[in-house]
XYZ file of C-alpha atoms in Angstrom:
731
model
C -71.494 -0.495 34.927
C -69.523 -0.386 38.171
C -69.371 2.947 39.945
C -65.877 4.456 39.993
C -64.907 4.911 43.640
C -62.032 7.250 42.796
C -64.296 10.051 41.584
C -66.954 12.148 43.328
C -70.550 11.301 42.565
C -70.926 14.268 40.225
C -68.219 12.927 37.909
C -68.584 9.164 38.188
C -68.210 7.109 35.088
C -71.605 6.864 33.459
C -73.364 4.083 31.639
C -75.436 5.012 28.599
C -77.639 2.285 27.083
C -76.559 1.362 23.574
C -78.755 2.679 20.777
C -79.177 -0.871 19.560
C -79.449 -2.547 22.972
C -77.237 -5.401 21.789
C -74.558 -6.903 23.969
C -71.325 -8.763 23.676
C -70.828 -12.103 25.378
C -69.348 -10.498 28.493
C -70.828 -11.865 31.686
C -73.299 -9.936 33.789
C -74.103 -10.640 37.408
C -77.099 -12.815 38.016
C -79.532 -11.307 40.485
C -82.153 -13.158 42.454
C -85.695 -11.864 42.275
C -86.010 -12.004 46.044
C -83.706 -10.757 48.760
C -84.022 -10.421 52.504
C -82.110 -7.153 52.377
C -83.792 -5.651 49.344
C -86.827 -3.427 49.675
C -87.955 -3.931 46.079
C -87.607 -6.280 43.154
C -86.501 -4.383 40.072
C -86.844 -5.442 36.436
C -83.883 -5.639 34.101
C -83.164 -5.862 30.421
C -79.961 -7.856 30.524
C -77.966 -10.180 28.309
C -79.140 -13.741 28.436
C -76.305 -14.618 30.818
C -78.194 -12.807 33.568
C -80.526 -15.779 33.818
C -77.925 -18.545 33.993
C -77.977 -20.915 36.920
C -75.728 -20.004 39.818
C -74.564 -23.619 39.993
C -73.612 -23.913 36.350
C -71.990 -20.826 34.954
C -71.909 -22.100 31.423
C -75.536 -23.200 31.227
C -78.253 -21.179 29.542
C -81.706 -20.313 30.749
C -84.822 -22.146 29.672
C -87.390 -20.640 27.362
C -89.467 -17.777 28.626
C -92.395 -18.817 30.741
C -94.659 -16.601 28.693
C -95.110 -15.503 25.117
C -93.536 -18.504 23.457
C -90.012 -17.125 23.473
C -87.403 -16.804 20.787
C -84.282 -18.909 20.654
C -81.938 -18.164 23.522
C -78.794 -19.528 21.959
C -76.029 -16.919 21.964
C -74.414 -18.620 18.998
C -77.574 -18.322 16.883
C -76.651 -16.901 13.509
C -79.534 -14.434 13.759
C -77.994 -12.705 16.758
C -78.029 -12.631 20.524
C -81.165 -13.492 22.461
C -81.895 -11.441 25.546
C -84.383 -11.494 28.353
C -86.921 -8.666 28.549
C -88.610 -7.857 31.825
C -91.204 -5.081 31.971
C -93.319 -3.579 34.709
C -96.696 -2.313 33.547
C -98.393 0.144 35.886
C -102.001 1.374 35.621
C -101.849 5.190 35.433
C -103.142 7.234 38.339
C -106.149 8.578 36.428
C -109.775 7.693 35.790
C -110.596 5.540 32.733
C -111.719 7.506 29.714
C -115.488 8.087 29.584
C -117.432 7.706 26.364
C -120.739 6.525 24.853
C -124.044 6.521 26.723
C -124.436 6.550 30.480
C -125.138 2.850 30.704
C -121.984 2.045 28.857
C -120.038 4.457 31.027
C -121.336 2.791 34.156
C -120.492 -0.560 32.717
C -117.005 0.510 31.746
C -116.499 2.050 35.143
C -117.627 -1.147 36.810
C -115.273 -3.167 34.660
C -112.394 -0.826 35.369
C -112.552 -1.683 39.037
C -110.768 -4.868 38.065
C -107.722 -2.960 36.792
C -104.565 -4.313 38.424
C -103.405 -2.322 41.447
C -99.922 -3.852 41.416
C -97.683 -3.748 38.356
C -97.918 -6.655 35.972
C -94.521 -8.161 35.204
C -93.961 -9.548 31.727
C -90.939 -11.665 30.909
C -90.024 -12.850 27.444
C -86.976 -13.862 25.416
C -86.403 -12.135 22.113
C -83.868 -12.282 19.305
C -82.137 -8.979 18.644
C -83.141 -9.040 14.960
C -86.730 -10.070 15.569
C -89.151 -7.578 13.918
C -90.879 -5.269 16.379
C -94.344 -6.315 15.134
C -93.579 -9.936 15.951
C -92.202 -8.966 19.360
C -95.355 -6.958 20.101
C -97.533 -9.848 19.001
C -95.813 -12.109 21.512
C -96.089 -9.341 24.088
C -99.832 -9.294 23.417
C -100.076 -13.045 24.043
C -98.095 -12.701 27.262
C -100.256 -9.836 28.449
C -103.404 -11.796 27.661
C -102.189 -14.620 29.891
C -101.370 -12.182 32.661
C -104.758 -10.487 32.434
C -106.569 -13.788 32.294
C -104.867 -14.867 35.507
C -105.562 -11.495 37.098
C -109.258 -11.414 36.216
C -109.660 -15.025 37.329
C -108.143 -14.173 40.705
C -110.242 -11.019 40.892
C -113.415 -13.003 40.224
C -112.490 -15.559 42.890
C -111.997 -12.771 45.412
C -115.371 -11.293 44.512
C -117.084 -14.651 44.895
C -115.363 -15.235 48.227
C -116.410 -11.795 49.407
C -120.024 -12.268 48.317
C -120.279 -15.692 49.970
C -119.642 -14.106 53.373
C -122.007 -11.212 52.728
C -125.307 -10.984 54.561
C -127.108 -9.496 51.507
C -130.591 -10.715 50.470
C -130.971 -13.383 47.837
C -132.115 -10.763 45.320
C -129.026 -8.753 46.025
C -126.990 -11.899 45.592
C -128.616 -12.486 42.238
C -127.813 -9.008 41.006
C -124.282 -9.377 42.344
C -123.777 -12.556 40.337
C -125.064 -10.796 37.235
C -122.646 -7.930 37.816
C -119.773 -10.376 38.276
C -120.725 -12.082 35.040
C -120.540 -8.772 33.226
C -117.233 -7.909 34.914
C -115.567 -11.047 33.606
C -114.205 -10.236 30.113
C -113.825 -12.727 27.323
C -110.190 -11.632 26.991
C -110.292 -10.986 23.290
C -107.513 -8.415 23.398
C -105.711 -6.061 21.087
C -102.695 -3.899 21.899
C -102.016 -0.348 20.772
C -98.743 1.411 21.532
C -98.315 5.149 21.990
C -95.174 7.240 22.216
C -95.654 10.736 23.622
C -99.372 10.367 23.199
C -99.216 9.377 19.528
C -100.021 5.901 18.235
C -97.131 3.904 16.767
C -97.523 2.378 13.343
C -94.882 -0.275 12.872
C -94.304 -0.895 9.203
C -91.720 -3.603 8.815
C -90.248 -3.540 5.320
C -87.243 -5.533 4.268
C -84.299 -3.500 2.999
C -81.609 -4.621 0.593
C -79.646 -6.353 3.341
C -82.700 -8.291 4.449
C -82.994 -6.496 7.801
C -86.171 -4.852 9.071
C -86.458 -1.081 8.963
C -87.341 -1.087 12.673
C -85.869 -3.946 14.668
C -86.919 -4.879 18.154
C -83.902 -3.311 19.814
C -84.603 -0.025 18.032
C -88.177 -0.111 19.256
C -87.159 -0.681 22.873
C -84.469 1.989 22.637
C -87.178 4.420 21.567
C -89.413 3.169 24.343
C -86.629 3.674 26.882
C -85.961 7.278 25.938
C -89.585 8.427 25.652
C -92.957 7.813 27.260
C -94.316 4.455 26.126
C -97.894 3.485 26.909
C -99.665 0.278 26.032
C -103.458 0.312 25.863
C -105.147 -3.079 26.092
C -108.680 -3.259 24.717
C -110.684 -6.103 26.215
C -114.088 -7.159 24.873
C -116.431 -7.099 27.850
C -118.521 -10.176 27.069
C -121.639 -8.809 25.454
C -121.080 -5.148 26.239
C -121.585 -2.632 23.488
C -118.341 -0.948 24.515
C -114.972 -2.554 24.966
C -113.082 -1.914 28.194
C -109.773 -0.115 27.767
C -107.009 -0.696 30.320
C -104.193 1.851 29.834
C -100.849 0.603 31.151
C -97.733 2.755 31.503
C -94.588 0.758 30.754
C -91.558 1.203 32.988
C -88.928 -0.022 30.552
C -85.384 -0.668 31.807
C -85.572 1.346 35.057
C -82.305 2.191 36.831
C -81.451 -1.085 38.502
C -78.991 -2.386 41.087
C -77.512 -5.677 39.945
C -74.699 -5.956 42.462
C -73.788 -4.537 45.881
C -70.629 -5.649 47.662
C -68.441 -4.792 50.618
C -65.724 -6.515 52.639
C -66.939 -9.716 54.284
C -70.440 -9.155 52.877
C -71.427 -6.662 55.594
C -70.179 -9.002 58.349
C -66.726 -7.528 59.133
C -65.941 -5.778 62.386
C -66.383 -2.016 62.224
C -63.970 0.334 63.980
C -64.015 4.102 64.427
C -61.554 5.758 62.065
C -61.453 2.915 59.528
C -63.401 3.622 56.315
C -66.131 1.351 54.991
C -66.639 1.173 51.242
C -69.594 0.037 49.160
C -69.229 -1.058 45.544
C -72.319 -0.765 43.382
C -72.999 -2.367 40.020
C -75.895 -0.932 38.047
C -77.760 -1.268 34.764
C -79.465 1.658 33.023
C -78.247 4.117 35.631
C -75.684 6.892 35.430
C -74.906 6.745 39.146
C -76.044 5.356 42.467
C -76.774 7.495 45.507
C -75.472 5.791 48.652
C -76.785 7.180 51.941
C -75.292 6.004 55.232
C -77.273 5.642 58.458
C -76.262 5.086 62.090
C -79.156 3.770 64.154
C -81.471 4.875 61.331
C -80.159 8.457 61.405
C -78.588 9.832 58.225
C -74.878 10.482 58.807
C -73.527 10.722 55.244
C -75.273 11.493 51.957
C -74.260 10.269 48.507
C -70.865 8.723 49.181
C -69.429 5.321 48.346
C -67.461 5.310 51.604
C -67.990 6.366 55.184
C -65.573 6.513 58.102
C -67.322 5.765 61.413
C -66.561 8.123 64.302
C -66.521 7.669 68.062
C -70.044 9.109 68.080
C -71.125 6.021 66.131
C -69.889 3.637 68.845
C -72.342 0.813 69.578
C -74.593 1.978 66.759
C -75.802 -0.151 63.878
C -74.795 1.045 60.407
C -76.868 0.719 57.265
C -76.934 1.997 53.700
C -79.749 2.955 51.349
C -78.703 2.705 47.698
C -80.724 4.406 44.955
C -79.811 3.918 41.269
C -80.592 7.045 39.241
C -80.263 8.525 35.767
C -81.401 11.808 34.201
C -85.188 11.853 34.233
C -85.521 9.011 36.744
C -85.018 9.463 40.488
C -84.870 5.711 41.170
C -87.810 5.776 43.558
C -89.171 2.285 43.977
C -85.876 0.688 42.993
C -83.821 1.394 46.133
C -82.189 -1.321 48.172
C -81.273 -1.195 51.862
C -78.497 -3.149 53.599
C -77.413 -3.349 57.222
C -73.997 -4.198 58.676
C -74.245 -7.110 61.073
C -71.701 -5.747 63.592
C -72.148 -2.441 65.445
C -69.349 0.108 65.500
C -66.870 -0.704 68.260
C -66.054 1.909 70.891
C -62.273 1.931 70.459
C -59.646 1.392 67.801
C -57.260 -1.422 68.849
C -53.680 -0.413 69.602
C -51.065 -0.740 66.875
C -47.458 -0.626 68.050
C -46.221 0.403 64.597
C -48.404 3.535 64.630
C -47.580 4.201 68.269
C -43.856 4.687 67.544
C -44.365 6.622 64.286
C -46.470 9.717 65.070
C -44.496 11.975 62.719
C -45.105 9.566 59.831
C -48.850 10.129 60.154
C -48.833 13.898 59.608
C -50.431 15.422 56.478
C -48.129 15.336 53.466
C -47.491 17.342 50.341
C -47.874 15.263 47.170
C -46.400 17.866 44.818
C -43.707 16.681 42.349
C -40.965 18.487 44.283
C -41.814 16.864 47.608
C -40.116 13.778 48.961
C -41.344 10.451 47.643
C -42.693 8.132 50.344
C -42.379 4.408 49.634
C -43.975 1.695 51.755
C -43.483 -2.079 51.692
C -45.509 -4.470 53.837
C -46.108 -8.210 54.015
C -49.639 -8.249 55.474
C -49.839 -12.033 56.139
C -52.366 -13.627 53.803
C -55.358 -15.143 55.540
C -54.711 -18.463 53.794
C -51.185 -18.500 55.259
C -52.263 -17.761 58.825
C -53.595 -21.235 59.508
C -52.200 -24.746 59.046
C -52.392 -26.942 57.164
C -55.261 -25.891 54.890
C -55.689 -22.189 55.588
C -58.888 -22.375 57.639
C -59.635 -20.845 61.077
C -60.716 -24.322 62.183
C -57.148 -25.584 61.701
C -54.358 -25.305 64.242
C -52.773 -21.909 63.584
C -49.140 -21.424 62.654
C -49.080 -18.887 65.469
C -50.428 -20.666 68.584
C -49.709 -17.683 70.860
C -52.449 -15.589 69.250
C -56.175 -16.288 69.510
C -58.269 -17.214 66.491
C -60.418 -14.137 67.093
C -57.372 -11.859 66.926
C -56.121 -13.628 63.806
C -59.465 -13.527 62.020
C -59.330 -11.500 58.819
C -62.528 -9.597 59.655
C -60.492 -7.951 62.422
C -56.934 -8.031 61.046
C -57.531 -6.695 57.558
C -59.349 -3.478 58.543
C -56.547 -2.758 61.052
C -53.914 -3.300 58.356
C -55.851 -1.009 56.019
C -55.931 1.672 58.711
C -52.157 1.483 59.158
C -51.545 1.657 55.403
C -53.742 4.733 54.992
C -52.235 6.433 58.056
C -48.834 6.853 56.390
C -50.221 8.611 53.301
C -47.492 7.064 51.117
C -47.038 7.824 47.436
C -46.348 4.173 46.597
C -47.491 1.137 48.589
C -46.131 -2.335 47.807
C -47.857 -5.226 49.564
C -47.062 -8.925 49.703
C -49.217 -11.891 50.771
C -52.406 -10.191 49.628
C -55.436 -12.482 49.478
C -57.250 -12.077 46.193
C -60.590 -11.727 48.006
C -59.189 -9.131 50.413
C -57.759 -7.157 47.506
C -61.004 -7.192 45.527
C -63.411 -6.429 48.371
C -61.347 -4.242 50.721
C -57.996 -2.927 49.539
C -58.733 -2.017 45.919
C -62.081 -0.256 46.471
C -60.873 1.607 49.563
C -57.553 2.715 48.089
C -59.362 3.827 44.936
C -61.614 6.017 47.081
C -58.471 7.638 48.467
C -57.152 8.425 44.987
C -54.810 5.471 44.450
C -54.597 3.368 41.313
C -54.166 -0.276 42.154
C -52.638 -3.302 40.490
C -52.693 -6.929 41.666
C -50.846 -10.075 40.609
C -51.718 -13.487 41.996
C -49.019 -16.141 42.357
C -48.782 -18.789 39.669
C -48.855 -21.718 42.109
C -51.832 -24.045 41.777
C -54.375 -23.487 44.547
C -52.745 -20.255 45.719
C -55.048 -17.235 45.869
C -52.622 -14.670 47.231
C -50.038 -12.466 45.610
C -48.602 -8.956 45.391
C -50.265 -5.561 45.005
C -48.991 -2.090 44.111
C -50.883 1.126 44.878
C -49.713 4.550 43.720
C -51.146 7.978 44.405
C -52.778 9.764 41.484
C -51.946 13.048 43.199
C -48.278 12.284 42.453
C -48.402 10.062 39.360
C -50.300 9.961 36.113
C -52.845 7.200 35.673
C -51.073 4.174 34.178
C -52.333 2.239 31.189
C -52.847 -1.499 31.417
C -49.775 -2.236 29.299
C -47.637 -0.257 31.762
C -48.504 -2.619 34.639
C -46.637 -5.879 34.092
C -46.345 -9.207 35.898
C -43.589 -11.761 35.372
C -43.378 -15.309 36.682
C -39.934 -15.503 38.281
C -39.613 -19.182 37.348
C -40.206 -18.205 33.720
C -37.455 -15.613 33.969
C -35.004 -18.194 35.387
C -35.929 -21.177 33.226
C -36.885 -19.509 29.928
C -35.532 -15.968 29.712
C -32.075 -16.526 31.181
C -31.241 -19.623 29.030
C -32.234 -17.730 25.869
C -30.232 -14.549 26.402
C -28.437 -13.131 23.402
C -24.692 -12.795 23.414
C -23.561 -9.979 25.643
C -22.693 -9.069 29.202
C -25.864 -10.578 30.703
C -25.304 -13.830 28.823
C -21.785 -14.018 30.218
C -22.978 -13.339 33.782
C -25.665 -16.036 33.475
C -23.312 -18.826 32.322
C -22.589 -20.160 35.871
C -26.331 -20.653 36.444
C -26.757 -22.457 33.115
C -23.802 -24.729 33.898
C -25.346 -25.561 37.274
C -28.664 -26.466 35.616
C -26.802 -28.757 33.216
C -25.475 -30.721 36.196
C -28.653 -30.460 38.246
C -31.761 -30.885 36.055
C -33.707 -31.671 39.242
C -33.066 -28.103 40.440
C -34.277 -26.677 37.143
C -37.405 -28.853 37.322
C -38.155 -27.751 40.891
C -37.924 -24.078 39.996
C -39.903 -24.494 36.791
C -42.722 -26.693 38.106
C -43.027 -25.988 41.818
C -42.485 -22.247 42.338
C -45.128 -19.690 41.375
C -43.586 -16.453 42.640
C -44.113 -13.285 40.632
C -42.519 -9.880 40.303
C -44.595 -6.827 39.437
C -43.121 -3.978 37.405
C -45.096 -0.754 37.072
C -43.984 1.871 34.560
C -45.024 5.151 36.185
C -44.660 8.809 35.284
C -45.128 11.653 37.694
C -47.445 14.535 36.843
C -44.529 16.214 35.025
C -43.876 13.118 32.903
C -40.698 11.896 34.629
C -40.377 8.069 34.470
C -40.018 5.766 37.473
C -40.170 1.968 37.677
C -41.704 0.331 40.740
C -41.030 -3.383 41.281
C -42.585 -5.596 43.945
C -42.042 -9.267 44.798
C -42.172 -12.011 47.414
C -39.368 -14.586 47.144
C -39.299 -18.281 48.068
C -39.785 -18.766 51.795
C -37.938 -21.993 52.616
C -35.088 -21.443 55.116
C -32.918 -24.036 53.320
C -33.325 -22.566 49.840
C -31.068 -19.493 49.760
C -29.541 -20.830 46.523
C -32.950 -20.534 44.840
C -33.580 -17.035 46.206
C -30.291 -15.678 44.896
C -31.136 -16.986 41.421
C -34.537 -15.323 41.734
C -32.751 -12.053 42.541
C -30.448 -12.433 39.536
C -33.389 -13.019 37.185
C -35.256 -9.990 38.575
C -32.161 -7.808 38.170
C -31.964 -8.780 34.505
C -35.645 -8.033 33.945
C -35.303 -4.640 35.618
C -32.504 -3.771 33.220
C -34.792 -4.736 30.331
C -37.663 -2.650 31.696
C -35.401 0.386 32.120
C -35.224 0.569 28.354
C -33.220 3.059 26.369
C -34.136 5.960 28.636
C -32.615 4.141 31.644
C -35.457 5.000 33.986
C -34.686 4.881 37.729
C -36.322 2.097 39.703
C -37.407 1.236 43.247
C -37.608 -2.434 44.163
C -39.639 -3.517 47.204
C -40.519 -6.862 48.664
C -40.271 -9.632 51.177
C -37.032 -11.338 50.146
C -37.267 -13.952 52.923
C -33.594 -13.193 53.335
C -31.274 -10.696 54.943
C -29.762 -8.117 52.622
C -26.273 -9.449 53.259
C -27.492 -12.919 52.212
C -29.410 -13.281 48.944
C -29.762 -9.520 48.584
C -25.999 -9.243 48.344
C -26.249 -9.788 44.590
C -27.911 -6.350 44.444
C -25.954 -4.284 46.939
C -22.520 -5.891 46.349
C -23.101 -6.650 42.648
C -21.444 -10.056 43.132
C -21.446 -13.101 45.405
C -18.573 -15.556 46.048
C -18.538 -19.264 45.304
C -20.241 -21.368 47.988
C -21.232 -18.260 49.949
C -21.297 -18.966 53.684
C -21.913 -16.503 56.496
C -23.661 -16.698 59.862
C -26.510 -19.173 59.345
C -26.290 -18.974 55.528
C -24.567 -21.757 53.576
C -25.509 -21.818 49.896
C -23.536 -24.990 49.118
C -25.287 -26.869 51.901
C -28.674 -25.611 50.739
C -27.920 -26.634 47.151
C -26.970 -30.165 48.117
C -29.447 -30.846 50.909
C -32.660 -29.261 49.695
C -35.004 -31.337 47.567
C -38.676 -30.453 47.139
C -40.235 -33.806 47.936
C -37.383 -35.359 49.947
C -36.062 -32.773 52.337
C -33.749 -34.020 55.065
C -34.568 -32.764 58.538
C -31.080 -31.624 59.464
C -28.604 -30.341 56.941
C -25.049 -31.660 57.145
C -22.318 -32.613 54.754
C -22.663 -36.243 55.867
C -26.236 -36.717 54.673
C -26.214 -34.351 51.685
C -28.120 -35.550 48.651
C -25.576 -34.083 46.191
C -21.999 -32.803 46.187
C -22.018 -29.692 43.987
C -20.605 -26.211 44.342
C -22.778 -23.130 44.101
C -21.041 -20.824 41.632
C -19.949 -17.232 42.092
C -22.342 -14.746 40.504
C -22.103 -11.135 39.402
C -24.126 -8.417 37.677
C -22.933 -6.554 34.556
C -21.153 -3.237 34.895
C -24.048 -1.560 33.107
C -26.469 -2.398 35.913
C -26.940 0.666 38.137
C -25.617 0.905 41.670
C -28.208 -0.199 44.229
C -28.747 1.322 47.674
C -31.097 0.397 50.478
C -34.006 2.488 51.680
C -32.745 1.640 55.181
C -29.118 2.854 55.289
C -29.177 1.984 58.990
C -30.409 -1.624 59.063
C -33.328 -2.146 61.453
C -33.138 -4.689 64.244
C -35.739 -6.842 62.504
C -38.831 -6.757 60.325
C -40.076 -10.241 61.261
C -40.209 -12.057 64.575
C -41.642 -15.410 65.593
C -40.627 -17.493 68.574
C -36.992 -18.498 68.069
C -36.363 -16.473 64.909
C -35.946 -12.802 64.044
C -34.575 -11.282 60.857
C -34.714 -8.363 58.440
C -36.574 -9.988 55.556
C -38.287 -6.935 54.038
C -36.450 -4.425 51.885
C -36.720 -1.254 49.825
C -33.945 -1.023 47.226
C -33.374 1.636 44.576
C -31.060 2.649 41.793
C -28.995 5.462 43.245
C -28.343 7.232 39.950
C -29.297 6.803 36.302
C -29.198 9.149 33.307
C -32.809 10.025 34.108
C -32.685 10.763 37.841
C -31.014 10.251 41.186
C -32.708 8.719 44.219
C -31.448 9.496 47.718
C -32.835 8.345 51.048
C -33.881 11.234 53.295
C -35.272 9.274 56.249
C -36.359 5.799 57.246
C -39.275 4.900 59.488
C -38.358 3.351 62.856
C -39.341 -0.214 63.712
C -40.300 -1.466 67.190
C -37.702 -2.972 69.457
C -37.706 -6.634 70.377
C -38.763 -5.607 73.876
C -42.015 -4.130 72.549
C -42.698 -7.140 70.354
C -42.247 -9.835 73.008
C -44.713 -8.133 75.359
C -47.309 -10.043 73.348
C -45.044 -13.094 72.854
C -44.335 -12.696 69.117
C -45.835 -11.603 65.798
C -48.649 -11.473 64.888
C -50.391 -10.405 68.071
C -53.155 -8.192 69.331
C -50.936 -5.139 68.598
C -49.248 -6.470 65.448
C -51.791 -7.501 62.767
C -49.093 -9.222 60.664
C -46.024 -11.356 61.296
C -43.996 -8.692 59.439
C -43.433 -5.003 60.122
C -44.180 -2.317 57.613
C -41.141 -0.394 56.335
C -41.144 3.134 54.878
C -38.579 5.412 53.295
C -38.788 9.063 52.287
C -36.744 9.509 49.129
C -35.534 12.604 47.344
C -36.289 12.023 43.665
C -34.291 14.418 41.520
C -34.955 14.095 37.780
C -32.070 15.029 35.515
C -32.269 18.420 33.822
C -33.274 17.979 30.156
């Protein structure tokens, strides 16, 4: 189970072992038996996949090294084979005395060879294998272990005696004692539960299954005190030696510990660090945080370093626990490689927005704060292959400043500082989402939702986070992702007769003349739009949409068709109740350009304004044969881009920035407002009205560090925020 970061430790989601200890074919993390950061090696009872090779995910493990081993084929008709690992500890008590004094002395002498360290037994078993058969194989495995142990013990004794200065007679008696101490290893195993011997009577029932299967036996062993007594014939002694072994079956175990950059990210005061823990046979994991070996936080999945932690080394001690087991002996310790830095780097966005960082009320009647932010994916920060070793797209900023181990924590800090109700992000690396954004935002009571782009080789996409203090938790079916190319090339051509069909006809006619354009959109573009169906704590509906449109500066004609397709899908998602919606994203276009289809509800034929010329883009842009300079003289085609419009039924759209900002993106030689928050102003369900918009830095502040990104701007885009008055209609 993975610990739920969004809940306090007292109410974390628990994992209760199944009464049958059988498993589906879902994958479980493989865990090495040795680790430089782990203080112990813990046993596990895991599905067979836990033993698969790290280099071949589909391969299966070999047979058990001991005890013969049952079939380990998951597709075996008899059921799933699993790996059993047990630790057997000698109890901290004297061996039972009995018989005459000589025998007692002999038994006591023999008992000195009892293992001091736990014996580890590993075997494969079939889930329907009878318990008696499993115990028989366990007996064979234990015999091998004991044989090895006693052999090693005898060798140590012989080595010790060879260096002794004892007399020859003493040596002779010592050899005789060693001979008596070496058992013949004729063993038998007895099992006891709560001090009572177990009699396993395996009778076949009508269905052909045993009355006590192996998994039932181990379930019983897990929940109660199981002891195994091994009786070993002592080679001529009148009394057998008994070695009692206490079985630690399925102890609470850590099978996965993760954090951003695998404990190698830079650590700043004021920016939280989060640990994710995956456990087996544990109801929770206690995570203690240390600064220079001093406890600073007890039992928390996250910790925010302070200025007092500057220059100190951080570490965590993680203890898996369950009722009745404190996890002692199964802890693991990890240390962060970088000490806490003494200052938090400056952020110009936060510097000009102090009032947007004040504590907020998340009650249903308070204003709704919406944030949109293109955070610059790590794979897009370098050219041509997305590696820090490549020449960066942004040569004015150092590789160290651009490195994600620095940039991403600073972006996270800015996002959390605004305390927004809804956060829409673009250019989110999948790895950054999984190891940093999702776990941290969950700790701060956000539900998260990620959609990767459909393009081959692309591992970045869009993410939506919404506060569970304001909204109800959404079900999986309420969080949707649509490929925009699918909407354009499949949904739009198959519209039923009606107003949307009529509005889409100019696009379909264009595709009929330009099949190359249709093919480019269908096969080359992997952009997505997210649509989240949310309800506030009072049950009022609200749609949140998030996207990142095609970037190419000479492809405005494609972006406006992407906008049209998204508008249609939003109308579908509104449904019969006509829920209000908020649409965020990086449009890679000014609002008066491609966004005009939303705010003006229509666009003219061959739209041309400022540096936008849709006809030129249509005729000059070709995916694999782009001309360097667009002009009518060297155009590849001679087609008109049609006028477009939205149906009358589509709601009126307003911007979250009634006063357009100077820019949201700036690189050398180009500035523009590419990022937008749009919303339906009024629907039968509610009205949405902008109360305030967050300021953006002036060009003067940006160019102090040449351009974006920079040491004070962790992305090449600016975050935008709007406070919105959401007024649901009276029932």
